[in-house]
PDB file of C-alpha atoms in Angstrom:
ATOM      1  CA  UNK T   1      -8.999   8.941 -17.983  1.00 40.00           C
ATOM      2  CA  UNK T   2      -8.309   6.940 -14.986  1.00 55.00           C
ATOM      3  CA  UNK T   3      -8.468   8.080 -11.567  1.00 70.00           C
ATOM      4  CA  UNK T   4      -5.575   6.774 -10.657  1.00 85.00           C
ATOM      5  CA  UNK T   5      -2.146   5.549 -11.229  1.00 87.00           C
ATOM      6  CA  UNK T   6       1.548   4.220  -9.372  1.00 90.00           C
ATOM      7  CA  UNK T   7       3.938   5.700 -11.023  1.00 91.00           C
ATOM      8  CA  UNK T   8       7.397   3.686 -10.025  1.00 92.00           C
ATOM      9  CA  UNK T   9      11.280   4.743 -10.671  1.00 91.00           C
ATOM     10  CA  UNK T  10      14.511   3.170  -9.466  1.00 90.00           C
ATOM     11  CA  UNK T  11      17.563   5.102  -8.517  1.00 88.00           C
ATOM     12  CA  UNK T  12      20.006   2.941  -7.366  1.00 88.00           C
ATOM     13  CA  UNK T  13      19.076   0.630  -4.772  1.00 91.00           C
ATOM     14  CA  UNK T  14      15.808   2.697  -4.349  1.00 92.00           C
ATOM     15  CA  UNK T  15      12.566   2.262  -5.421  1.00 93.00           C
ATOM     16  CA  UNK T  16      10.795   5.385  -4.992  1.00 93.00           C
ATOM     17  CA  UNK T  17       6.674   5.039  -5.805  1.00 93.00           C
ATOM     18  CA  UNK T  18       4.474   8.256  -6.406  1.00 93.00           C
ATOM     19  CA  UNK T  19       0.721   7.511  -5.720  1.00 93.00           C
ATOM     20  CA  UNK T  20      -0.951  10.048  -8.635  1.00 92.00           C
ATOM     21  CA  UNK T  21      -4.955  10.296  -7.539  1.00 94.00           C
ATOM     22  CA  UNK T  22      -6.280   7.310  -5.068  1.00 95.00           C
ATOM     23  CA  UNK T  23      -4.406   4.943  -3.523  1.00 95.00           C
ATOM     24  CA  UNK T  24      -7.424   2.527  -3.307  1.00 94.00           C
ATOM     25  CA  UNK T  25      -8.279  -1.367  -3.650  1.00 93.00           C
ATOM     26  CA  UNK T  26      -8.037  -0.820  -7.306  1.00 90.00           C
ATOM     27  CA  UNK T  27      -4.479  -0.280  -7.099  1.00 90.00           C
ATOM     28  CA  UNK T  28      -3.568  -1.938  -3.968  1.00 92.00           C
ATOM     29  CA  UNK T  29      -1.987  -5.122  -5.722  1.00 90.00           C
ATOM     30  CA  UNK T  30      -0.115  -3.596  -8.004  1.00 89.00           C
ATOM     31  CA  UNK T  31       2.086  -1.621  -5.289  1.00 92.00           C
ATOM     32  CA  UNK T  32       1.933  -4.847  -3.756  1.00 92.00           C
ATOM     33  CA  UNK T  33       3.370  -6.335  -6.761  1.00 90.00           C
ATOM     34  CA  UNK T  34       6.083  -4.061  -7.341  1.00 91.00           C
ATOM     35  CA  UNK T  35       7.419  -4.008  -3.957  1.00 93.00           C
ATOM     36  CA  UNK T  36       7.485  -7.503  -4.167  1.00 92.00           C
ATOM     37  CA  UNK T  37       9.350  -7.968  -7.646  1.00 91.00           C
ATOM     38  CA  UNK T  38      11.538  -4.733  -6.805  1.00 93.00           C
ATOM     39  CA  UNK T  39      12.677  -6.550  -3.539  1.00 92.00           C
ATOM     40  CA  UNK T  40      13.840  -9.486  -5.265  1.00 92.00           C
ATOM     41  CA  UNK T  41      15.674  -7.233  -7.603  1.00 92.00           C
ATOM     42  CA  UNK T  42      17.590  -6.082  -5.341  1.00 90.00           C
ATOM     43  CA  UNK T  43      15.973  -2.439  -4.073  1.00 93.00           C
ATOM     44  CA  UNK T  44      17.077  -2.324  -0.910  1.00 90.00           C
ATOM     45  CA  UNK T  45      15.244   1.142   0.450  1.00 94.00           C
ATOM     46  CA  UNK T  46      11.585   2.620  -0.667  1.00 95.00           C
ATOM     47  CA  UNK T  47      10.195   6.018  -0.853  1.00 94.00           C
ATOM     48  CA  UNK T  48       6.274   6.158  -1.217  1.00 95.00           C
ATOM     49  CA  UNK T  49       5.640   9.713  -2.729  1.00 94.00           C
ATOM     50  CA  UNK T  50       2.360  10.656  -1.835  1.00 95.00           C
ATOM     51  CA  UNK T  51       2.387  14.486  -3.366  1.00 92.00           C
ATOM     52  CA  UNK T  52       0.174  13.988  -5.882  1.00 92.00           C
ATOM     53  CA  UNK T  53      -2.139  11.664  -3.805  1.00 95.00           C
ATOM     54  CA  UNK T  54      -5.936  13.058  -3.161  1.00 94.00           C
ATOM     55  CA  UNK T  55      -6.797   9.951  -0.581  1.00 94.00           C
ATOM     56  CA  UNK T  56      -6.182   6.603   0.493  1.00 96.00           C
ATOM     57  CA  UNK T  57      -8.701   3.808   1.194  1.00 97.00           C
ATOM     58  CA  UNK T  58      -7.865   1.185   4.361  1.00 97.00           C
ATOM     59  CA  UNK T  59      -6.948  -1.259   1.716  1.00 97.00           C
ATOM     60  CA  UNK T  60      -4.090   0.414   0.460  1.00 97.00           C
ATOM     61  CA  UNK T  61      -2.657   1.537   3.469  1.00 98.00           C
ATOM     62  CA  UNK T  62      -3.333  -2.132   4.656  1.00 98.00           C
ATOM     63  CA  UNK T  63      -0.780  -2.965   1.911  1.00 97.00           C
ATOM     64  CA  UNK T  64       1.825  -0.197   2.962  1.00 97.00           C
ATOM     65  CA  UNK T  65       1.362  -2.012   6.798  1.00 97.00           C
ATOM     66  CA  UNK T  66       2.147  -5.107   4.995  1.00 96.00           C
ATOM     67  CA  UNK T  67       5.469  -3.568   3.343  1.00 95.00           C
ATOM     68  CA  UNK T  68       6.167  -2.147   6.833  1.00 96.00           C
ATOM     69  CA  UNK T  69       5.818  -4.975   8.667  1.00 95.00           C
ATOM     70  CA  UNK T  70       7.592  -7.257   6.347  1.00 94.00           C
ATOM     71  CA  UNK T  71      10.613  -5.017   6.191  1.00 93.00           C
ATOM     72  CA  UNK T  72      10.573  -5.385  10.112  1.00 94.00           C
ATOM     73  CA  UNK T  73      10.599  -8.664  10.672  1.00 94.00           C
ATOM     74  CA  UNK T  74      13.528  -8.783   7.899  1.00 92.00           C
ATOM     75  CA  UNK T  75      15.537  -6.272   9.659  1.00 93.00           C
ATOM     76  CA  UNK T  76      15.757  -3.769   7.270  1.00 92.00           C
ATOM     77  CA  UNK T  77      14.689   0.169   6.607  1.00 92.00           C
ATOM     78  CA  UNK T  78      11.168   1.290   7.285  1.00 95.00           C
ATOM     79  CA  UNK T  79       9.746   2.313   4.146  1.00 95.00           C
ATOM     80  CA  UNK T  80       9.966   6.163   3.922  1.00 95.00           C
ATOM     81  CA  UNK T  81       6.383   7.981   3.417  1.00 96.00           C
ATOM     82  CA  UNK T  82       6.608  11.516   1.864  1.00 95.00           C
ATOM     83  CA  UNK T  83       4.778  14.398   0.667  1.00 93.00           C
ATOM     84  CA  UNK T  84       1.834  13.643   2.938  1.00 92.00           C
ATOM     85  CA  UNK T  85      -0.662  15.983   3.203  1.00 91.00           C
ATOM     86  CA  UNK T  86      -2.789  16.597   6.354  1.00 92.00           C
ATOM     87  CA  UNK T  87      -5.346  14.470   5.533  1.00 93.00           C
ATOM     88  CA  UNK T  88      -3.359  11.644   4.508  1.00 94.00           C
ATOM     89  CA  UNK T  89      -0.938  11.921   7.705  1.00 94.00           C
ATOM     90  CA  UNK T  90      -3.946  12.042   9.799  1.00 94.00           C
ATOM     91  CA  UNK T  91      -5.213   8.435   8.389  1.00 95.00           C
ATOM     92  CA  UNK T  92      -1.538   6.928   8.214  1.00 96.00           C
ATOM     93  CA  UNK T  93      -1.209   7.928  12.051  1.00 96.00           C
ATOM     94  CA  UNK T  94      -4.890   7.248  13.528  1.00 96.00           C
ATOM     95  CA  UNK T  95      -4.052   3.578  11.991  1.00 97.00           C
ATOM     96  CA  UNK T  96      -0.915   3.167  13.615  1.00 96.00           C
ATOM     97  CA  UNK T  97       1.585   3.333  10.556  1.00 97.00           C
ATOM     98  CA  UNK T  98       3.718   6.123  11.824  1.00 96.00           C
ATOM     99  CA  UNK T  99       4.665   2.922  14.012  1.00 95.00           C
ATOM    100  CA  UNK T 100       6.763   1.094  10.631  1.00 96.00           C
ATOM    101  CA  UNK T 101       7.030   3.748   8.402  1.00 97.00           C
ATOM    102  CA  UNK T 102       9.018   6.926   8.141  1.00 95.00           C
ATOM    103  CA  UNK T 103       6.115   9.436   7.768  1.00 93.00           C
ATOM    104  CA  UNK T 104       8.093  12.874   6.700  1.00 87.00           C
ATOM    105  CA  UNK T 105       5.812  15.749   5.713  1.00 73.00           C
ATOM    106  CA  UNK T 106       8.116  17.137   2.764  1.00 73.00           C
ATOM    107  CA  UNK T 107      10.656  16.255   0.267  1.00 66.00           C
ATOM    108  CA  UNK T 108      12.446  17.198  -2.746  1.00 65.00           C
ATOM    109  CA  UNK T 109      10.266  15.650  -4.957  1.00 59.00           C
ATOM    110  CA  UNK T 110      11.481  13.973  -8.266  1.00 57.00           C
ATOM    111  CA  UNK T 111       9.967  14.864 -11.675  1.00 55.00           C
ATOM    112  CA  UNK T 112       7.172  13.023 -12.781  1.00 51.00           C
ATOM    113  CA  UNK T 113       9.350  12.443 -16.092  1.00 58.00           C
ATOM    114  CA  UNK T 114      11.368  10.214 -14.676  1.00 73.00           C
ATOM    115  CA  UNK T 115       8.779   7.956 -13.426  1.00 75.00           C
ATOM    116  CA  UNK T 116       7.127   4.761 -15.547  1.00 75.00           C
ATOM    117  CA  UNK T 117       3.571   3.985 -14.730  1.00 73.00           C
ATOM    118  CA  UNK T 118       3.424   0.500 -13.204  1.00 69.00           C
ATOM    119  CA  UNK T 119       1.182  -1.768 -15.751  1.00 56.00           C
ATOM    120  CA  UNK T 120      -1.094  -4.485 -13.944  1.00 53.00           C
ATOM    121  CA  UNK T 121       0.770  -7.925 -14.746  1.00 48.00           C
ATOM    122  CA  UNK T 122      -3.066  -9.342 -15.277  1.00 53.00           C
ATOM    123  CA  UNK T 123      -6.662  -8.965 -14.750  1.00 62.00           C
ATOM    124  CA  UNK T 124      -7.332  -9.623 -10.901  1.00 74.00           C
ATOM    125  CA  UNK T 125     -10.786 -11.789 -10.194  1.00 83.00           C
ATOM    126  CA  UNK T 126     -13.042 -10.637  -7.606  1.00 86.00           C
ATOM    127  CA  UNK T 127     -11.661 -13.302  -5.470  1.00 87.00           C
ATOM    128  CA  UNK T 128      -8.213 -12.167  -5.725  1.00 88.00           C
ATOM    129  CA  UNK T 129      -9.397  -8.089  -5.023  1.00 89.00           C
ATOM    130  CA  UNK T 130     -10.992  -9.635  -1.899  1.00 92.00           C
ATOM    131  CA  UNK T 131      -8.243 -11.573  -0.843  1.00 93.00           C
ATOM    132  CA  UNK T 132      -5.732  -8.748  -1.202  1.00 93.00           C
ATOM    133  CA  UNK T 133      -8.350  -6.599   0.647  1.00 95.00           C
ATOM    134  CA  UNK T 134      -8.467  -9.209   3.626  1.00 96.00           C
ATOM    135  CA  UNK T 135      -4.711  -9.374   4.022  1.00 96.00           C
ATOM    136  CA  UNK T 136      -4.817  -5.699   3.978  1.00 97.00           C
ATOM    137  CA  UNK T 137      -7.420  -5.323   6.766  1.00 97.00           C
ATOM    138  CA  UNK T 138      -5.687  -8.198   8.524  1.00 96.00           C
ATOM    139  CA  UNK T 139      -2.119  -6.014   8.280  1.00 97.00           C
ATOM    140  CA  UNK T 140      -3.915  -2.615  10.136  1.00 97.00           C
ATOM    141  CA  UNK T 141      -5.287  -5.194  12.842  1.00 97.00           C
ATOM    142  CA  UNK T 142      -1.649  -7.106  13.401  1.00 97.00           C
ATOM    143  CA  UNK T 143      -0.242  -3.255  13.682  1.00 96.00           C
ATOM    144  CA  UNK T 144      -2.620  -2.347  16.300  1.00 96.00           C
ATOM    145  CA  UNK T 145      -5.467  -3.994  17.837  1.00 95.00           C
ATOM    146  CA  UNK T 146      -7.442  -0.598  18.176  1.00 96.00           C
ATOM    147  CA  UNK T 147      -8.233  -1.103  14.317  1.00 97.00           C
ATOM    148  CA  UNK T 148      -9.743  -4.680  15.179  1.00 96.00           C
ATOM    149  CA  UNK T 149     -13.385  -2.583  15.830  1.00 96.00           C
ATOM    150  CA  UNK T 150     -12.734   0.132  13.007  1.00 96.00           C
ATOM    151  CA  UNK T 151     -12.540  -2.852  10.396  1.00 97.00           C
ATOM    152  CA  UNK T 152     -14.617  -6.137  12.012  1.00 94.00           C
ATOM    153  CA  UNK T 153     -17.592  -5.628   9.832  1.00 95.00           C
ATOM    154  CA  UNK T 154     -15.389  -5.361   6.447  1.00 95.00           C
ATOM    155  CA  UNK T 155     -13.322  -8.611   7.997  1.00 94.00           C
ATOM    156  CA  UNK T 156     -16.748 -10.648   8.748  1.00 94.00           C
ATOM    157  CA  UNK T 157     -17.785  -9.811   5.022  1.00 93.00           C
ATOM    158  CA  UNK T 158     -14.737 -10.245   3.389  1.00 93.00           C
ATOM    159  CA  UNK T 159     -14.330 -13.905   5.227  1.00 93.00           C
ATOM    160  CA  UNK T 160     -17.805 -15.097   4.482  1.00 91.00           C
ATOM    161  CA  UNK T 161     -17.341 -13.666   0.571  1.00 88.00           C
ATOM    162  CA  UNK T 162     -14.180 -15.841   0.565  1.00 89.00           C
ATOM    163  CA  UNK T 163     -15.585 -18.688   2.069  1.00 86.00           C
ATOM    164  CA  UNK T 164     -18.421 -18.729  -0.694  1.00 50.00           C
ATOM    165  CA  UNK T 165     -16.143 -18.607  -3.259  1.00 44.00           C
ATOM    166  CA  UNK T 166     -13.884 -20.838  -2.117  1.00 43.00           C
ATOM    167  CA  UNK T 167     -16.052 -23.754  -1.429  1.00 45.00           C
ATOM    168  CA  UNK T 168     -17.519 -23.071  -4.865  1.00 44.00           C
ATOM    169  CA  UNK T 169     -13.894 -23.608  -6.800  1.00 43.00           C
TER     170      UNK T 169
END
């Protein structure tokens, strides 16, 4: 069974996302990639349901900055962030995302039946896990540059892994 899953519904001009297990590098592009394609669909407000979510790496919350920060500069709603639990509030906050995202603690949650799991549109390479993972660690550092020392060693490998296989192509 897998570990993890995004499990994605529409209602309206809502997209409302429930993170089931870890939201981790393994699923980091495919939220990515449904907040993208749902944006150009017309979803004009998100909900990130995190209920049913046991822990988040810096990758995917690197991507939620990303959907944060993008929203801002566009003008419109901060992503809404619900059914945190301590743990999970504690990491969105220490990392500054309480500063673009609407963080509430609770909320009527919707039933799982309504939701369709999000299928990966194709197999990422190891060069496109790393570059999602550096655009991720670059989002926490743009948000605040306290997370420039919490993430400099994963930056410095990520670049030099990049730069390898980039002069290699």
């Amino acid at each position: 069974m897998e570990d993890s899953s995004i499990l994605v519904k529409r209602e309206g001009q809502k997209g409302i996302v429930r993170v089931v297990g870890k939201g981790s590098f393994k699923n980091a592009q495919n939220l990515k990639k449904y907040i993208e394609r749902a944006s150009l669909e017309g979803v004009q407000d998100f909900v990130l349901d995190l209920q049913d979510c046991v822990h988040m790496d810096s990758t995917f919350m690197g991507v939620m900055a990303g959907m944060g920060a993008e929203r801002r500069r566009m003008k419109l709603s901060a992503p809404e962030v619900v059914n945190t639990n301590s743990r999970n509030l504690e990491l969105l906050e220490t990392l500054g995302l309480d500063r673009i995202l609407t963080l509430v603690a609770s909320s009527d949650s919707s039933s799982l039946t309504d939701f369709n799991a999000v299928v990966a549109q194709e197999a990422q390479t190891k060069v496109e896990v790393a570059e999602t993972m550096l655009e991720a660690h670059q989002n926490l550092i743009d948000l605040d540059a306290h997370n420039a020392a919490k993430f400099q060693d994963v930056m410095v490998y990520l670049k030099d892994k990049l730069g390898v296989h980039t002069a290699a192509s």
